[in-house]
CSV table of N, CA and C in Angstrom, one decimal:
chain,number,residue,atom,x,y,z
A,76,UNK,N,-21.2,14.9,21.0
A,76,UNK,CA,-20.9,15.7,19.8
A,76,UNK,C,-20.0,14.9,18.8
A,77,UNK,N,-20.1,15.2,17.5
A,77,UNK,CA,-19.4,14.5,16.5
A,77,UNK,C,-17.9,14.9,16.7
A,78,UNK,N,-17.0,13.9,16.3
A,78,UNK,CA,-15.6,14.1,16.4
A,78,UNK,C,-14.9,14.0,15.1
A,79,UNK,N,-15.5,14.4,14.0
A,79,UNK,CA,-15.0,14.3,12.7
A,79,UNK,C,-15.9,14.9,11.7
A,80,UNK,N,-15.7,14.6,10.4
A,80,UNK,CA,-16.6,15.2,9.4
A,80,UNK,C,-17.8,14.3,9.2
A,81,UNK,N,-18.9,14.8,9.2
A,81,UNK,CA,-20.1,14.1,9.0
A,81,UNK,C,-20.9,14.9,7.9
A,82,UNK,N,-21.0,14.3,6.7
A,82,UNK,CA,-21.7,15.0,5.6
A,82,UNK,C,-21.2,16.4,5.4
A,83,UNK,N,-19.9,16.6,5.6
A,83,UNK,CA,-19.2,17.8,5.3
A,83,UNK,C,-19.3,18.8,6.4
A,84,UNK,N,-19.9,18.5,7.6
A,84,UNK,CA,-20.1,19.4,8.7
A,84,UNK,C,-19.0,19.1,9.7
A,85,UNK,N,-18.3,20.1,10.1
A,85,UNK,CA,-17.3,19.9,11.2
A,85,UNK,C,-17.8,20.6,12.5
A,86,UNK,N,-17.9,19.8,13.5
A,86,UNK,CA,-18.3,20.3,14.8
A,86,UNK,C,-17.3,21.3,15.4
A,87,UNK,N,-17.7,22.2,16.3
A,87,UNK,CA,-16.8,23.2,16.9
A,87,UNK,C,-15.5,22.6,17.5
A,88,UNK,N,-15.6,21.6,18.4
A,88,UNK,CA,-14.3,21.1,19.0
A,88,UNK,C,-13.3,20.7,17.9
A,89,UNK,N,-13.8,20.0,16.9
A,89,UNK,CA,-12.9,19.5,15.8
A,89,UNK,C,-12.4,20.7,15.0
A,90,UNK,N,-13.2,21.7,14.7
A,90,UNK,CA,-12.8,22.9,14.0
A,90,UNK,C,-11.7,23.6,14.8
A,91,UNK,N,-11.8,23.8,16.1
A,91,UNK,CA,-10.8,24.4,16.9
A,91,UNK,C,-9.5,23.6,16.8
A,92,UNK,N,-9.6,22.3,16.8
A,92,UNK,CA,-8.4,21.5,16.7
A,92,UNK,C,-7.7,21.7,15.3
A,93,UNK,N,-8.5,21.8,14.3
A,93,UNK,CA,-7.9,22.0,12.9
A,93,UNK,C,-7.1,23.3,12.9
A,94,UNK,N,-7.5,24.3,13.6
A,94,UNK,CA,-6.9,25.6,13.6
A,94,UNK,C,-5.4,25.5,14.0
A,95,UNK,N,-5.1,24.6,14.9
A,95,UNK,CA,-3.7,24.4,15.4
A,95,UNK,C,-3.0,23.2,14.7
A,96,UNK,N,-3.6,22.7,13.7
A,96,UNK,CA,-3.0,21.5,13.0
A,96,UNK,C,-2.4,21.9,11.7
A,97,UNK,N,-1.5,21.0,11.3
A,97,UNK,CA,-0.9,21.1,9.9
A,97,UNK,C,-1.5,20.1,9.0
A,98,UNK,N,-1.9,20.5,7.8
A,98,UNK,CA,-2.5,19.6,6.9
A,98,UNK,C,-1.5,19.0,5.9
A,99,UNK,N,-1.5,17.7,5.8
A,99,UNK,CA,-0.7,17.0,4.8
A,99,UNK,C,-1.5,16.5,3.7
A,100,UNK,N,-1.1,16.6,2.5
A,100,UNK,CA,-1.8,16.1,1.3
A,100,UNK,C,-1.7,14.6,1.3
A,101,UNK,N,-2.9,13.9,1.0
A,101,UNK,CA,-2.9,12.5,0.8
A,101,UNK,C,-3.0,12.2,-0.7
A,102,UNK,N,-2.4,11.1,-1.1
A,102,UNK,CA,-2.6,10.6,-2.4
A,102,UNK,C,-3.5,9.3,-2.3
A,103,UNK,N,-4.2,9.0,-3.4
A,103,UNK,CA,-5.1,7.8,-3.4
A,103,UNK,C,-4.8,6.9,-4.5
A,104,UNK,N,-4.6,5.6,-4.2
A,104,UNK,CA,-4.4,4.5,-5.2
A,104,UNK,C,-5.4,3.4,-4.9
A,105,UNK,N,-6.4,3.2,-5.8
A,105,UNK,CA,-7.4,2.2,-5.6
A,105,UNK,C,-8.1,2.2,-4.2
A,106,UNK,N,-8.5,3.4,-3.8
A,106,UNK,CA,-9.2,3.6,-2.6
A,106,UNK,C,-8.4,3.5,-1.3
A,107,UNK,N,-7.1,3.4,-1.5
A,107,UNK,CA,-6.1,3.4,-0.3
A,107,UNK,C,-5.4,4.8,-0.3
A,108,UNK,N,-5.4,5.4,0.9
A,108,UNK,CA,-4.8,6.7,1.1
A,108,UNK,C,-3.4,6.6,1.6
A,109,UNK,N,-2.5,7.5,1.0
A,109,UNK,CA,-1.1,7.5,1.4
A,109,UNK,C,-0.6,8.9,1.7
A,110,UNK,N,0.4,8.9,2.6
A,110,UNK,CA,1.0,10.2,3.0
A,110,UNK,C,2.5,10.0,3.0
A,111,UNK,N,3.2,11.1,2.6
A,111,UNK,CA,4.7,11.1,2.6
A,111,UNK,C,5.2,11.5,4.0
A,112,UNK,N,6.1,10.7,4.5
A,112,UNK,CA,6.7,10.9,5.8
A,112,UNK,C,8.2,10.7,5.8
A,113,UNK,N,8.9,11.0,6.9
A,113,UNK,CA,10.3,10.7,7.0
A,113,UNK,C,10.5,9.9,8.3
A,114,UNK,N,11.2,8.8,8.2
A,114,UNK,CA,11.4,7.9,9.4
A,114,UNK,C,12.9,7.7,9.5
A,115,UNK,N,13.5,8.2,10.6
A,115,UNK,CA,14.9,8.2,10.9
A,115,UNK,C,15.7,8.6,9.6
A,116,UNK,N,15.3,9.6,9.0
A,116,UNK,CA,16.0,10.2,7.8
A,116,UNK,C,15.6,9.6,6.5
A,117,UNK,N,14.8,8.5,6.5
A,117,UNK,CA,14.4,7.9,5.2
A,117,UNK,C,13.0,8.3,4.9
A,118,UNK,N,12.9,8.9,3.7
A,118,UNK,CA,11.5,9.4,3.2
A,118,UNK,C,10.8,8.3,2.4
A,119,UNK,N,9.5,8.2,2.6
A,119,UNK,CA,8.7,7.3,1.8
A,119,UNK,C,7.2,7.5,2.1
A,120,UNK,N,6.5,6.6,1.5
A,120,UNK,CA,5.0,6.7,1.6
A,120,UNK,C,4.6,5.7,2.7
A,121,UNK,N,3.6,6.1,3.5
A,121,UNK,CA,2.9,5.3,4.5
A,121,UNK,C,1.4,5.3,4.1
A,122,UNK,N,0.8,4.1,4.0
A,122,UNK,CA,-0.6,4.1,3.8
A,122,UNK,C,-1.4,4.2,5.1
A,123,UNK,N,-2.6,4.8,5.1
A,123,UNK,CA,-3.4,4.9,6.3
A,123,UNK,C,-4.2,3.7,6.5
A,124,UNK,N,-4.1,3.2,7.7
A,124,UNK,CA,-4.8,2.0,8.1
A,124,UNK,C,-5.5,2.2,9.5
A,125,UNK,N,-6.4,3.1,9.6
A,125,UNK,CA,-6.9,3.5,10.9
A,125,UNK,C,-7.7,2.5,11.6
A,126,UNK,N,-8.2,1.5,10.9
A,126,UNK,CA,-8.9,0.4,11.6
A,126,UNK,C,-8.0,-0.6,12.3
A,127,UNK,N,-6.8,-0.6,12.0
A,127,UNK,CA,-5.8,-1.5,12.7
A,127,UNK,C,-5.2,-0.9,13.9
A,128,UNK,N,-5.1,-1.6,15.0
A,128,UNK,CA,-4.6,-1.0,16.2
A,128,UNK,C,-3.1,-0.8,16.2
A,129,UNK,N,-2.3,-1.3,15.3
A,129,UNK,CA,-0.9,-1.3,15.3
A,129,UNK,C,-0.4,-0.8,13.9
A,130,UNK,N,0.8,-0.2,13.9
A,130,UNK,CA,1.4,0.3,12.6
A,130,UNK,C,2.5,-0.7,12.1
A,131,UNK,N,2.7,-0.6,10.8
A,131,UNK,CA,3.6,-1.6,10.1
A,131,UNK,C,4.7,-0.9,9.5
A,132,UNK,N,5.9,-1.5,9.5
A,132,UNK,CA,7.1,-1.0,8.8
A,132,UNK,C,7.6,-2.1,8.0
A,133,UNK,N,8.1,-1.7,6.8
A,133,UNK,CA,8.6,-2.7,5.8
A,133,UNK,C,10.0,-3.2,6.2
A,134,UNK,N,10.3,-4.5,6.1
A,134,UNK,CA,11.6,-5.1,6.5
A,134,UNK,C,12.8,-4.4,5.8
A,135,UNK,N,12.6,-4.2,4.5
A,135,UNK,CA,13.8,-3.6,3.7
A,135,UNK,C,14.1,-2.2,4.3
A,136,UNK,N,13.0,-1.4,4.6
A,136,UNK,CA,13.2,-0.1,5.1
A,136,UNK,C,13.8,-0.2,6.5
A,137,UNK,N,13.4,-1.2,7.3
A,137,UNK,CA,13.9,-1.4,8.7
A,137,UNK,C,15.4,-1.6,8.6
A,138,UNK,N,15.8,-2.4,7.6
A,138,UNK,CA,17.2,-2.7,7.4
A,138,UNK,C,18.0,-1.4,7.0
A,139,UNK,N,17.4,-0.7,6.1
A,139,UNK,CA,18.0,0.6,5.7
A,139,UNK,C,18.3,1.6,6.8
A,140,UNK,N,17.4,1.6,7.8
A,140,UNK,CA,17.6,2.6,8.9
A,140,UNK,C,18.3,2.0,10.1
A,141,UNK,N,18.7,0.7,10.0
A,141,UNK,CA,19.4,0.0,11.1
A,141,UNK,C,18.5,-0.3,12.3
A,142,UNK,N,17.3,-0.6,12.1
A,142,UNK,CA,16.3,-0.9,13.2
A,142,UNK,C,16.7,-2.2,13.8
A,143,UNK,N,16.8,-2.2,15.2
A,143,UNK,CA,17.0,-3.4,15.9
A,143,UNK,C,15.6,-4.2,16.0
A,144,UNK,N,15.7,-5.4,15.6
A,144,UNK,CA,14.4,-6.2,15.6
A,144,UNK,C,14.4,-7.3,16.6
A,145,UNK,N,13.2,-7.4,17.2
A,145,UNK,CA,12.9,-8.5,18.1
A,145,UNK,C,11.7,-9.3,17.6
A,146,UNK,N,11.3,-10.2,18.4
A,146,UNK,CA,10.1,-11.0,18.0
A,146,UNK,C,8.8,-10.1,18.0
A,147,UNK,N,8.1,-10.2,16.9
A,147,UNK,CA,6.8,-9.5,16.8
A,147,UNK,C,5.7,-10.2,17.5
A,148,UNK,N,4.5,-9.5,17.5
A,148,UNK,CA,3.4,-10.1,18.2
A,148,UNK,C,2.2,-10.5,17.2
A,149,UNK,N,2.5,-10.3,15.9
A,149,UNK,CA,1.4,-10.6,14.9
A,149,UNK,C,1.7,-11.8,14.1
A,150,UNK,N,0.8,-12.7,14.1
A,150,UNK,CA,0.8,-13.8,13.1
A,150,UNK,C,-0.1,-13.5,12.0
A,151,UNK,N,0.3,-13.6,10.7
A,151,UNK,CA,-0.6,-13.2,9.6
A,151,UNK,C,-0.4,-14.2,8.5
A,152,UNK,N,-1.4,-14.3,7.7
A,152,UNK,CA,-1.4,-15.0,6.4
A,152,UNK,C,-1.4,-14.0,5.3
A,153,UNK,N,-0.3,-14.1,4.4
A,153,UNK,CA,-0.2,-13.1,3.4
A,153,UNK,C,-1.2,-13.5,2.2
A,154,UNK,N,-1.1,-12.7,1.2
A,154,UNK,CA,-2.0,-12.9,0.0
A,154,UNK,C,-1.7,-14.1,-0.8
A,155,UNK,N,-0.6,-14.8,-0.5
A,155,UNK,CA,-0.3,-16.0,-1.2
A,155,UNK,C,-0.6,-17.3,-0.3
A,156,UNK,N,-1.2,-17.0,0.9
A,156,UNK,CA,-1.6,-18.1,1.8
A,156,UNK,C,-0.5,-18.5,2.8
A,157,UNK,N,0.7,-17.9,2.7
A,157,UNK,CA,1.8,-18.3,3.6
A,157,UNK,C,1.6,-17.6,5.0
A,158,UNK,N,1.8,-18.3,6.1
A,158,UNK,CA,1.7,-17.8,7.4
A,158,UNK,C,3.0,-17.4,7.9
A,159,UNK,N,3.1,-16.2,8.5
A,159,UNK,CA,4.4,-15.7,9.0
A,159,UNK,C,4.2,-15.0,10.4
A,160,UNK,N,5.2,-14.7,11.1
A,160,UNK,CA,5.1,-13.9,12.3
A,160,UNK,C,6.0,-12.6,12.1
A,161,UNK,N,5.4,-11.5,12.6
A,161,UNK,CA,6.1,-10.3,12.4
A,161,UNK,C,7.4,-10.2,13.3
A,162,UNK,N,8.2,-9.3,13.0
A,162,UNK,CA,9.3,-8.8,13.8
A,162,UNK,C,8.8,-7.5,14.5
A,163,UNK,N,9.5,-7.0,15.4
A,163,UNK,CA,9.1,-5.8,16.1
A,163,UNK,C,10.3,-4.9,16.3
A,164,UNK,N,10.2,-3.6,16.1
A,164,UNK,CA,11.3,-2.7,16.3
A,164,UNK,C,10.8,-1.3,16.4
A,165,UNK,N,11.6,-0.4,17.0
A,165,UNK,CA,11.2,1.0,17.2
A,165,UNK,C,12.1,1.9,16.3
A,166,UNK,N,11.4,3.0,15.9
A,166,UNK,CA,12.1,4.0,15.2
A,166,UNK,C,12.5,5.1,16.2
A,167,UNK,N,13.6,5.8,15.9
A,167,UNK,CA,13.9,7.0,16.7
A,167,UNK,C,13.0,8.1,16.5
A,168,UNK,N,12.7,8.4,15.2
A,168,UNK,CA,12.0,9.6,14.9
A,168,UNK,C,11.1,9.4,13.6
A,169,UNK,N,9.8,9.6,13.8
A,169,UNK,CA,8.8,9.5,12.8
A,169,UNK,C,8.3,10.9,12.6
A,170,UNK,N,8.5,11.4,11.4
A,170,UNK,CA,8.1,12.8,11.1
A,170,UNK,C,7.1,12.9,10.0
A,171,UNK,N,5.9,13.5,10.3
A,171,UNK,CA,4.8,13.8,9.4
A,171,UNK,C,4.6,15.3,9.4
A,172,UNK,N,5.1,15.9,8.3
A,172,UNK,CA,5.0,17.4,8.2
A,172,UNK,C,5.9,17.9,9.3
A,173,UNK,N,5.4,18.8,10.1
A,173,UNK,CA,6.2,19.4,11.2
A,173,UNK,C,6.0,18.7,12.6
A,174,UNK,N,5.3,17.6,12.6
A,174,UNK,CA,5.0,16.8,13.8
A,174,UNK,C,5.9,15.6,13.9
A,175,UNK,N,6.7,15.5,15.0
A,175,UNK,CA,7.6,14.4,15.2
A,175,UNK,C,7.1,13.5,16.3
A,176,UNK,N,7.2,12.2,16.1
A,176,UNK,CA,6.9,11.2,17.2
A,176,UNK,C,8.2,10.5,17.4
A,177,UNK,N,8.6,10.3,18.6
A,177,UNK,CA,9.8,9.6,18.9
A,177,UNK,C,9.5,8.2,19.5
A,178,UNK,N,10.5,7.3,19.3
A,178,UNK,CA,10.5,6.0,19.9
A,178,UNK,C,9.2,5.2,19.7
A,179,UNK,N,8.7,5.2,18.5
A,179,UNK,CA,7.4,4.5,18.2
A,179,UNK,C,7.8,3.1,17.7
A,180,UNK,N,7.0,2.1,18.3
A,180,UNK,CA,7.3,0.7,17.9
A,180,UNK,C,6.4,0.3,16.7
A,181,UNK,N,6.9,-0.5,15.8
A,181,UNK,CA,6.2,-1.0,14.6
A,181,UNK,C,6.3,-2.5,14.6
A,182,UNK,N,5.3,-3.1,14.0
A,182,UNK,CA,5.3,-4.5,13.6
A,182,UNK,C,6.0,-4.5,12.2
A,183,UNK,N,7.1,-5.3,12.1
A,183,UNK,CA,7.8,-5.3,10.8
A,183,UNK,C,7.3,-6.4,10.0
A,184,UNK,N,6.6,-6.1,8.9
A,184,UNK,CA,6.0,-7.0,8.0
A,184,UNK,C,6.1,-6.4,6.6
A,185,UNK,N,6.3,-7.2,5.6
A,185,UNK,CA,6.3,-6.7,4.2
A,185,UNK,C,4.9,-6.2,3.8
A,186,UNK,N,4.9,-4.9,3.6
A,186,UNK,CA,3.6,-4.1,3.4
A,186,UNK,C,2.9,-4.7,2.2
A,187,UNK,N,3.6,-5.0,1.1
A,187,UNK,CA,3.0,-5.4,-0.1
A,187,UNK,C,2.3,-6.8,0.0
A,188,UNK,N,2.7,-7.5,1.0
A,188,UNK,CA,2.0,-8.8,1.3
A,188,UNK,C,0.7,-8.6,2.0
A,189,UNK,N,0.5,-7.5,2.7
A,189,UNK,CA,-0.7,-7.3,3.5
A,189,UNK,C,-1.8,-6.5,2.7
A,190,UNK,N,-1.4,-5.6,1.8
A,190,UNK,CA,-2.3,-4.7,1.1
A,190,UNK,C,-2.2,-4.8,-0.4
A,191,UNK,N,-3.3,-4.6,-1.1
A,191,UNK,CA,-3.2,-4.5,-2.5
A,191,UNK,C,-2.8,-3.2,-3.0
A,192,UNK,N,-2.3,-3.1,-4.2
A,192,UNK,CA,-2.0,-1.8,-4.9
A,192,UNK,C,-1.1,-0.9,-4.0
A,193,UNK,N,0.0,-1.5,-3.6
A,193,UNK,CA,1.0,-0.7,-2.9
A,193,UNK,C,2.0,-0.1,-3.8
A,194,UNK,N,2.1,1.2,-4.0
A,194,UNK,CA,3.0,1.8,-4.9
A,194,UNK,C,4.4,1.7,-4.4
A,195,UNK,N,5.4,1.9,-5.4
A,195,UNK,CA,6.8,1.8,-5.0
A,195,UNK,C,7.1,2.9,-4.0
A,196,UNK,N,8.1,2.7,-3.2
A,196,UNK,CA,8.5,3.6,-2.1
A,196,UNK,C,7.5,3.6,-0.9
A,197,UNK,N,6.6,2.6,-0.8
A,197,UNK,CA,5.8,2.5,0.4
A,197,UNK,C,6.5,1.7,1.4
A,198,UNK,N,6.8,2.4,2.6
A,198,UNK,CA,7.6,1.8,3.6
A,198,UNK,C,6.9,1.4,4.9
A,199,UNK,N,5.5,1.6,4.9
A,199,UNK,CA,4.8,1.3,6.1
A,199,UNK,C,3.3,1.6,6.0
A,200,UNK,N,2.7,1.3,7.1
A,200,UNK,CA,1.2,1.6,7.3
A,200,UNK,C,1.0,2.2,8.6
A,201,UNK,N,0.3,3.3,8.7
A,201,UNK,CA,0.0,4.0,9.9
A,201,UNK,C,-1.3,3.5,10.5
A,202,UNK,N,-1.3,2.8,11.6
A,202,UNK,CA,-2.4,2.3,12.3
A,202,UNK,C,-3.0,3.3,13.3
A,203,UNK,N,-4.0,2.9,14.0
A,203,UNK,CA,-4.6,3.7,15.0
A,203,UNK,C,-3.7,4.2,16.1
A,204,UNK,N,-2.7,3.3,16.5
A,204,UNK,CA,-1.8,3.7,17.5
A,204,UNK,C,-1.0,4.9,17.2
A,205,UNK,N,-0.5,5.0,15.9
A,205,UNK,CA,0.3,6.1,15.5
A,205,UNK,C,-0.5,7.3,15.2
A,206,UNK,N,-1.7,7.1,14.6
A,206,UNK,CA,-2.6,8.2,14.4
A,206,UNK,C,-2.9,9.0,15.7
A,207,UNK,N,-3.1,8.2,16.8
A,207,UNK,CA,-3.3,8.8,18.1
A,207,UNK,C,-2.1,9.6,18.5
A,208,UNK,N,-0.9,9.1,18.4
A,208,UNK,CA,0.3,9.9,18.8
A,208,UNK,C,0.5,11.1,17.9
A,209,UNK,N,0.0,11.1,16.7
A,209,UNK,CA,0.2,12.3,15.8
A,209,UNK,C,-1.0,13.3,16.1
A,210,UNK,N,-1.9,12.9,17.0
A,210,UNK,CA,-3.1,13.8,17.2
A,210,UNK,C,-3.8,14.0,15.8
A,211,UNK,N,-4.0,13.0,15.1
A,211,UNK,CA,-4.4,13.1,13.7
A,211,UNK,C,-5.9,13.1,13.5
A,212,UNK,N,-6.3,13.8,12.5
A,212,UNK,CA,-7.7,13.8,12.0
A,212,UNK,C,-7.6,13.6,10.5
A,213,UNK,N,-8.3,12.6,10.0
A,213,UNK,CA,-8.2,12.3,8.5
A,213,UNK,C,-9.5,12.9,7.8
A,214,UNK,N,-9.2,13.7,6.8
A,214,UNK,CA,-10.3,14.2,6.0
A,214,UNK,C,-10.2,13.4,4.7
A,215,UNK,N,-10.9,12.3,4.6
A,215,UNK,CA,-10.9,11.5,3.4
A,215,UNK,C,-11.4,12.2,2.2
A,216,UNK,N,-12.5,12.9,2.3
A,216,UNK,CA,-13.1,13.6,1.2
A,216,UNK,C,-12.2,14.7,0.6
A,217,UNK,N,-11.5,15.4,1.5
A,217,UNK,CA,-10.6,16.5,1.1
A,217,UNK,C,-9.2,16.0,0.9
A,218,UNK,N,-8.9,14.7,1.1
A,218,UNK,CA,-7.6,14.1,0.9
A,218,UNK,C,-6.5,14.8,1.7
A,219,UNK,N,-6.8,15.0,3.0
A,219,UNK,CA,-5.8,15.6,3.8
A,219,UNK,C,-5.7,14.9,5.2
A,220,UNK,N,-4.5,14.9,5.7
A,220,UNK,CA,-4.3,14.4,7.0
A,220,UNK,C,-3.8,15.6,7.9
A,221,UNK,N,-4.6,15.9,9.0
A,221,UNK,CA,-4.3,16.9,9.9
A,221,UNK,C,-3.5,16.3,11.0
A,222,UNK,N,-2.3,16.8,11.3
A,222,UNK,CA,-1.5,16.4,12.5
A,222,UNK,C,-1.2,17.6,13.4
A,223,UNK,N,-1.1,17.3,14.7
A,223,UNK,CA,-0.9,18.4,15.6
A,223,UNK,C,0.1,18.0,16.7
A,224,UNK,N,1.0,18.9,17.0
A,224,UNK,CA,2.0,18.6,18.1
A,224,UNK,C,1.2,18.6,19.4
A,225,UNK,N,1.7,17.9,20.4
A,225,UNK,CA,1.1,17.9,21.7
A,225,UNK,C,1.2,19.3,22.3
A,226,UNK,N,0.1,19.6,23.0
A,226,UNK,CA,0.0,21.0,23.6
A,226,UNK,C,0.9,21.0,24.8
């Protein structure tokens, strides 16, 4: 059975999941979707990056919340051609709507170097790892992110 929206049709298991979920509004900038969240008391935008297996946190935001950083696991080449290695650190609390995830680890990389059209106050990117922990379902057409607490 389908596990998402296909041509506007929502299959029964997904529909039941939506009934116990909270919908968060998404904003769109040049085909990139963003959601407002709070991380260790700091509010900001996170872009959705479901195809990536890991989530990203901005170094300036990491400094603001006092994140302890260690060596990261990602080597990347930014949009200027410079190669760098990420740092890695955990947040105490990631809150999307009424759903809270604790002790989630992020790769700490400057978000604006990885993605185009990053608006001000963008402090990270939500990858597949964090979407899974949020029990999330993305409705791109309706510009909503459904998140659900663990049962």
